[in-house]
PDB file of C-alpha atoms in Angstrom:
ATOM      1  CA  MET A 341     173.233 101.517  64.142  1.00 57.00           C
ATOM      2  CA  THR A 342     170.846 100.045  61.603  1.00 72.00           C
ATOM      3  CA  SER A 343     169.710 101.929  58.505  1.00 82.00           C
ATOM      4  CA  LEU A 344     166.733  99.629  58.081  1.00 92.00           C
ATOM      5  CA  LYS A 345     163.828 100.808  60.260  1.00 95.00           C
ATOM      6  CA  ARG A 346     160.886  99.511  58.218  1.00 97.00           C
ATOM      7  CA  LEU A 347     160.964  96.640  55.769  1.00 97.00           C
ATOM      8  CA  ALA A 348     158.316  95.955  53.140  1.00 98.00           C
ATOM      9  CA  VAL A 349     157.928  92.190  52.876  1.00 98.00           C
ATOM     10  CA  TYR A 350     156.220  90.894  49.760  1.00 97.00           C
ATOM     11  CA  CYS A 351     154.834  87.377  50.118  1.00 96.00           C
ATOM     12  CA  GLY A 352     151.900  85.141  49.358  1.00 91.00           C
ATOM     13  CA  ALA A 353     148.376  85.320  50.738  1.00 90.00           C
ATOM     14  CA  ALA A 354     148.714  81.513  50.732  1.00 95.00           C
ATOM     15  CA  PRO A 355     151.217  79.513  52.779  1.00 95.00           C
ATOM     16  CA  GLY A 356     152.607  77.696  49.731  1.00 95.00           C
ATOM     17  CA  GLY A 357     153.185  73.985  49.385  1.00 96.00           C
ATOM     18  CA  ASP A 358     156.362  73.685  51.449  1.00 97.00           C
ATOM     19  CA  PRO A 359     156.110  74.061  55.261  1.00 97.00           C
ATOM     20  CA  LEU A 360     159.575  75.637  55.204  1.00 98.00           C
ATOM     21  CA  PHE A 361     158.056  78.793  53.657  1.00 98.00           C
ATOM     22  CA  ALA A 362     156.008  79.414  56.823  1.00 98.00           C
ATOM     23  CA  GLU A 363     158.928  78.461  59.073  1.00 98.00           C
ATOM     24  CA  VAL A 364     161.199  81.004  57.375  1.00 98.00           C
ATOM     25  CA  ALA A 365     158.465  83.672  57.527  1.00 98.00           C
ATOM     26  CA  ARG A 366     158.262  83.144  61.294  1.00 98.00           C
ATOM     27  CA  GLU A 367     162.043  83.265  61.618  1.00 98.00           C
ATOM     28  CA  LEU A 368     162.250  86.480  59.586  1.00 98.00           C
ATOM     29  CA  ALA A 369     159.489  88.162  61.605  1.00 98.00           C
ATOM     30  CA  GLY A 370     161.174  87.163  64.877  1.00 98.00           C
ATOM     31  CA  ILE A 371     164.505  88.603  63.754  1.00 97.00           C
ATOM     32  CA  MET A 372     162.823  91.808  62.608  1.00 97.00           C
ATOM     33  CA  ALA A 373     161.072  92.223  65.967  1.00 97.00           C
ATOM     34  CA  THR A 374     164.303  91.596  67.881  1.00 96.00           C
ATOM     35  CA  ARG A 375     166.165  94.182  65.795  1.00 96.00           C
ATOM     36  CA  GLY A 376     163.371  96.765  65.969  1.00 96.00           C
ATOM     37  CA  ILE A 377     162.582  96.604  62.242  1.00 97.00           C
ATOM     38  CA  ASP A 378     158.901  97.283  61.540  1.00 98.00           C
ATOM     39  CA  LEU A 379     156.962  95.182  59.027  1.00 98.00           C
ATOM     40  CA  VAL A 380     155.211  96.841  56.093  1.00 98.00           C
ATOM     41  CA  TYR A 381     153.148  94.322  54.133  1.00 97.00           C
ATOM     42  CA  GLY A 382     149.919  93.659  52.265  1.00 94.00           C
ATOM     43  CA  GLY A 383     147.601  93.845  55.274  1.00 95.00           C
ATOM     44  CA  GLY A 384     146.059  90.358  55.054  1.00 92.00           C
ATOM     45  CA  LYS A 385     145.795  87.748  57.767  1.00 92.00           C
ATOM     46  CA  LEU A 386     146.042  84.665  55.534  1.00 93.00           C
ATOM     47  CA  GLY A 387     149.049  82.767  54.238  1.00 95.00           C
ATOM     48  CA  LEU A 388     152.602  83.977  54.630  1.00 97.00           C
ATOM     49  CA  MET A 389     151.297  87.540  55.043  1.00 95.00           C
ATOM     50  CA  GLY A 390     149.337  86.580  58.152  1.00 96.00           C
ATOM     51  CA  ILE A 391     152.185  84.504  59.539  1.00 97.00           C
ATOM     52  CA  MET A 392     154.572  87.450  59.217  1.00 97.00           C
ATOM     53  CA  ALA A 393     152.166  89.877  60.897  1.00 98.00           C
ATOM     54  CA  ASP A 394     151.091  87.551  63.705  1.00 98.00           C
ATOM     55  CA  THR A 395     154.678  86.576  64.515  1.00 98.00           C
ATOM     56  CA  ILE A 396     156.097  90.087  64.603  1.00 98.00           C
ATOM     57  CA  LEU A 397     153.184  91.360  66.715  1.00 98.00           C
ATOM     58  CA  ALA A 398     153.468  88.441  69.150  1.00 98.00           C
ATOM     59  CA  ALA A 399     157.170  89.270  69.554  1.00 97.00           C
ATOM     60  CA  GLY A 400     156.381  92.880  70.433  1.00 97.00           C
ATOM     61  CA  GLY A 401     157.163  94.354  67.008  1.00 98.00           C
ATOM     62  CA  ARG A 402     155.071  96.634  64.806  1.00 98.00           C
ATOM     63  CA  ALA A 403     153.197  95.719  61.635  1.00 98.00           C
ATOM     64  CA  TYR A 404     151.773  98.172  59.110  1.00 98.00           C
ATOM     65  CA  GLY A 405     149.384  96.755  56.539  1.00 97.00           C
ATOM     66  CA  VAL A 406     148.373  98.338  53.242  1.00 97.00           C
ATOM     67  CA  ILE A 407     145.334  96.869  51.517  1.00 95.00           C
ATOM     68  CA  PRO A 408     142.964  98.040  48.775  1.00 93.00           C
ATOM     69  CA  HIS A 409     139.309  98.305  49.806  1.00 91.00           C
ATOM     70  CA  ALA A 410     138.381  95.643  47.231  1.00 88.00           C
ATOM     71  CA  LEU A 411     140.699  93.116  48.897  1.00 86.00           C
ATOM     72  CA  VAL A 412     139.656  93.697  52.511  1.00 84.00           C
ATOM     73  CA  GLU A 413     137.288  90.712  52.401  1.00 73.00           C
ATOM     74  CA  GLN A 414     139.140  88.624  49.782  1.00 73.00           C
ATOM     75  CA  GLU A 415     142.489  88.704  51.615  1.00 62.00           C
ATOM     76  CA  VAL A 416     140.715  88.890  54.956  1.00 84.00           C
ATOM     77  CA  ALA A 417     142.237  92.106  56.264  1.00 90.00           C
ATOM     78  CA  HIS A 418     144.191  91.850  59.507  1.00 93.00           C
ATOM     79  CA  HIS A 419     142.530  94.328  61.863  1.00 91.00           C
ATOM     80  CA  ASP A 420     144.903  93.810  64.818  1.00 94.00           C
ATOM     81  CA  LEU A 421     147.882  95.579  63.264  1.00 97.00           C
ATOM     82  CA  THR A 422     149.783  98.589  64.527  1.00 97.00           C
ATOM     83  CA  GLU A 423     148.092 100.391  61.640  1.00 97.00           C
ATOM     84  CA  LEU A 424     146.049  99.231  58.636  1.00 97.00           C
ATOM     85  CA  TYR A 425     145.982 101.597  55.670  1.00 96.00           C
ATOM     86  CA  GLN A 426     143.076 101.075  53.288  1.00 95.00           C
ATOM     87  CA  VAL A 427     143.685 102.443  49.803  1.00 96.00           C
ATOM     88  CA  THR A 428     141.693 102.532  46.580  1.00 94.00           C
ATOM     89  CA  THR A 429     144.017 100.859  44.059  1.00 93.00           C
ATOM     90  CA  MET A 430     146.942  98.476  43.819  1.00 90.00           C
ATOM     91  CA  HIS A 431     149.033 101.370  42.520  1.00 92.00           C
ATOM     92  CA  GLU A 432     148.280 103.317  45.732  1.00 95.00           C
ATOM     93  CA  ARG A 433     149.158 100.212  47.738  1.00 94.00           C
ATOM     94  CA  LYS A 434     152.596  99.922  46.161  1.00 94.00           C
ATOM     95  CA  ALA A 435     153.198 103.662  46.461  1.00 95.00           C
ATOM     96  CA  LYS A 436     152.394 103.441  50.187  1.00 96.00           C
ATOM     97  CA  PHE A 437     154.807 100.489  50.573  1.00 95.00           C
ATOM     98  CA  THR A 438     157.512 102.642  48.998  1.00 95.00           C
ATOM     99  CA  GLU A 439     156.666 105.624  51.193  1.00 96.00           C
ATOM    100  CA  LEU A 440     156.718 103.613  54.425  1.00 97.00           C
ATOM    101  CA  ALA A 441     159.649 101.231  53.879  1.00 97.00           C
ATOM    102  CA  ASP A 442     163.435 101.552  53.765  1.00 95.00           C
ATOM    103  CA  GLY A 443     163.795  98.404  51.649  1.00 96.00           C
ATOM    104  CA  PHE A 444     161.913  95.494  50.110  1.00 97.00           C
ATOM    105  CA  LEU A 445     162.208  91.754  50.734  1.00 98.00           C
ATOM    106  CA  CYS A 446     160.429  89.033  48.767  1.00 98.00           C
ATOM    107  CA  LEU A 447     159.515  85.724  50.302  1.00 98.00           C
ATOM    108  CA  PRO A 448     158.042  83.071  48.021  1.00 97.00           C
ATOM    109  CA  GLY A 449     154.802  84.211  46.435  1.00 95.00           C
ATOM    110  CA  GLY A 450     152.835  84.400  43.232  1.00 95.00           C
ATOM    111  CA  ILE A 451     152.005  87.021  40.644  1.00 95.00           C
ATOM    112  CA  GLY A 452     151.158  89.669  43.247  1.00 92.00           C
ATOM    113  CA  THR A 453     154.592  89.267  44.820  1.00 95.00           C
ATOM    114  CA  LEU A 454     156.234  89.472  41.394  1.00 96.00           C
ATOM    115  CA  ASP A 455     154.193  92.558  40.524  1.00 95.00           C
ATOM    116  CA  GLU A 456     155.306  94.274  43.730  1.00 95.00           C
ATOM    117  CA  LEU A 457     158.948  93.329  43.161  1.00 96.00           C
ATOM    118  CA  PHE A 458     158.973  94.541  39.571  1.00 96.00           C
ATOM    119  CA  GLU A 459     157.344  97.839  40.464  1.00 94.00           C
ATOM    120  CA  ALA A 460     159.850  98.489  43.270  1.00 95.00           C
ATOM    121  CA  TRP A 461     162.715  97.606  40.923  1.00 95.00           C
ATOM    122  CA  THR A 462     161.329  99.702  38.054  1.00 95.00           C
ATOM    123  CA  TRP A 463     160.706 102.708  40.307  1.00 94.00           C
ATOM    124  CA  ASN A 464     164.304 102.425  41.484  1.00 93.00           C
ATOM    125  CA  ALA A 465     165.524 102.326  37.876  1.00 93.00           C
ATOM    126  CA  LEU A 466     163.476 105.437  37.077  1.00 93.00           C
ATOM    127  CA  GLY A 467     164.879 107.293  40.085  1.00 92.00           C
ATOM    128  CA  TYR A 468     161.637 107.442  42.100  1.00 93.00           C
ATOM    129  CA  HIS A 469     163.424 105.887  45.093  1.00 93.00           C
ATOM    130  CA  ASN A 470     166.870 104.658  46.094  1.00 92.00           C
ATOM    131  CA  LYS A 471     165.812 101.705  48.251  1.00 94.00           C
ATOM    132  CA  PRO A 472     167.222  98.172  48.028  1.00 95.00           C
ATOM    133  CA  PHE A 473     165.350  94.959  47.329  1.00 94.00           C
ATOM    134  CA  CYS A 474     166.211  91.340  47.992  1.00 97.00           C
ATOM    135  CA  LEU A 475     164.852  87.872  47.326  1.00 98.00           C
ATOM    136  CA  LEU A 476     164.825  85.415  50.237  1.00 98.00           C
ATOM    137  CA  ASN A 477     165.692  82.239  48.370  1.00 98.00           C
ATOM    138  CA  VAL A 478     163.896  79.670  50.530  1.00 97.00           C
ATOM    139  CA  ARG A 479     164.800  76.182  49.308  1.00 97.00           C
ATOM    140  CA  GLY A 480     165.921  77.625  45.957  1.00 97.00           C
ATOM    141  CA  PHE A 481     162.511  79.161  45.205  1.00 97.00           C
ATOM    142  CA  TRP A 482     163.973  82.209  43.399  1.00 98.00           C
ATOM    143  CA  GLU A 483     166.752  80.435  41.443  1.00 98.00           C
ATOM    144  CA  PRO A 484     164.732  79.992  38.204  1.00 98.00           C
ATOM    145  CA  PHE A 485     163.723  83.657  38.390  1.00 97.00           C
ATOM    146  CA  ALA A 486     167.350  84.763  38.898  1.00 97.00           C
ATOM    147  CA  GLU A 487     168.375  82.637  35.917  1.00 98.00           C
ATOM    148  CA  PHE A 488     165.665  84.260  33.814  1.00 98.00           C
ATOM    149  CA  MET A 489     166.865  87.731  34.832  1.00 97.00           C
ATOM    150  CA  ASP A 490     170.396  86.653  33.811  1.00 98.00           C
ATOM    151  CA  HIS A 491     168.900  85.681  30.455  1.00 98.00           C
ATOM    152  CA  VAL A 492     167.232  89.117  30.163  1.00 98.00           C
ATOM    153  CA  ARG A 493     170.614  90.733  30.909  1.00 97.00           C
ATOM    154  CA  ASP A 494     172.459  88.490  28.456  1.00 98.00           C
ATOM    155  CA  ALA A 495     169.871  89.286  25.757  1.00 98.00           C
ATOM    156  CA  GLY A 496     170.690  92.975  26.127  1.00 97.00           C
ATOM    157  CA  PHE A 497     167.520  94.170  27.875  1.00 97.00           C
ATOM    158  CA  LEU A 498     168.980  94.685  31.349  1.00 96.00           C
ATOM    159  CA  SER A 499     172.331  96.201  32.242  1.00 95.00           C
ATOM    160  CA  ALA A 500     174.781  94.263  34.382  1.00 95.00           C
ATOM    161  CA  ALA A 501     174.562  97.013  37.024  1.00 93.00           C
ATOM    162  CA  ARG A 502     170.762  96.826  37.125  1.00 94.00           C
ATOM    163  CA  ARG A 503     170.865  93.018  37.375  1.00 96.00           C
ATOM    164  CA  ALA A 504     173.373  93.276  40.240  1.00 93.00           C
ATOM    165  CA  GLN A 505     170.852  95.351  42.198  1.00 93.00           C
ATOM    166  CA  LEU A 506     168.704  92.270  42.716  1.00 95.00           C
ATOM    167  CA  LEU A 507     170.087  90.945  45.984  1.00 97.00           C
ATOM    168  CA  ILE A 508     169.543  87.268  46.773  1.00 98.00           C
ATOM    169  CA  ALA A 509     169.939  85.783  50.252  1.00 98.00           C
ATOM    170  CA  ASP A 510     169.573  82.241  51.515  1.00 97.00           C
ATOM    171  CA  THR A 511     168.705  83.108  55.126  1.00 98.00           C
ATOM    172  CA  PRO A 512     166.691  85.830  56.876  1.00 98.00           C
ATOM    173  CA  VAL A 513     169.818  86.995  58.727  1.00 97.00           C
ATOM    174  CA  ASP A 514     171.727  87.378  55.450  1.00 98.00           C
ATOM    175  CA  ALA A 515     168.794  89.171  53.797  1.00 98.00           C
ATOM    176  CA  ILE A 516     168.498  91.737  56.582  1.00 97.00           C
ATOM    177  CA  LYS A 517     172.269  92.269  56.631  1.00 96.00           C
ATOM    178  CA  MET A 518     172.405  92.812  52.852  1.00 96.00           C
ATOM    179  CA  LEU A 519     169.402  95.157  52.871  1.00 96.00           C
ATOM    180  CA  ASP A 520     170.711  97.113  55.857  1.00 93.00           C
ATOM    181  CA  GLU A 521     174.093  97.643  54.196  1.00 91.00           C
ATOM    182  CA  ALA A 522     172.441  98.736  50.930  1.00 91.00           C
ATOM    183  CA  ALA A 523     170.018 101.052  52.774  1.00 87.00           C
ATOM    184  CA  GLY A 524     172.994 102.584  54.592  1.00 81.00           C
ATOM    185  CA  GLN A 525     174.672 103.301  51.261  1.00 81.00           C
ATOM    186  CA  ALA A 526     171.465 104.854  49.947  1.00 72.00           C
ATOM    187  CA  ASN A 527     171.241 107.048  53.072  1.00 67.00           C
ATOM    188  CA  GLN A 528     174.772 108.283  52.331  1.00 69.00           C
ATOM    189  CA  GLY A 529     173.650 109.373  48.864  1.00 65.00           C
ATOM    190  CA  ILE A 530     175.229 106.458  47.027  1.00 63.00           C
ATOM    191  CA  VAL A 531     173.009 105.469  44.133  1.00 61.00           C
ATOM    192  CA  TRP A 532     171.937 102.006  44.893  1.00 54.00           C
TER     193      TRP A 532
END
């Protein structure tokens, strides 16, 4: 039995420069639909966000979008979702992601993706939630970031235990497996 029922996927409102990013987004969404894992995401229909939503819906899965009113037009809100939550601020958006999801997965993305990752990680560190997070390292996209976080740890600003929380997977299957195992531990009361 899976512990992961809903997964927040952070990713770009653009497709990125490498076609593999979109291919992996489709693969991830297909696996999620097959395993009955709902998508929680930014609510847009462009870029990797739109690819994730369209793919999971086409496969019979469910997609829950969370988008601030100010971004409905800019990110071109996806109105064909299982449910689209419109919120006032980015803070409310990230709080809703945390409320709805059992874990967080980052595909390649820009500053918005990084902002969402850091808030999920910080909230975990502060004890606001006990949910796991993982980077899907498509074609080595996250390697420079992981190296920087090692540097932050080595400089004494991040504990080894906190750094170890940042899961990194090379495939969608591995990412879901790692997140599911970590979510299961969290459900058993193990501090993740």
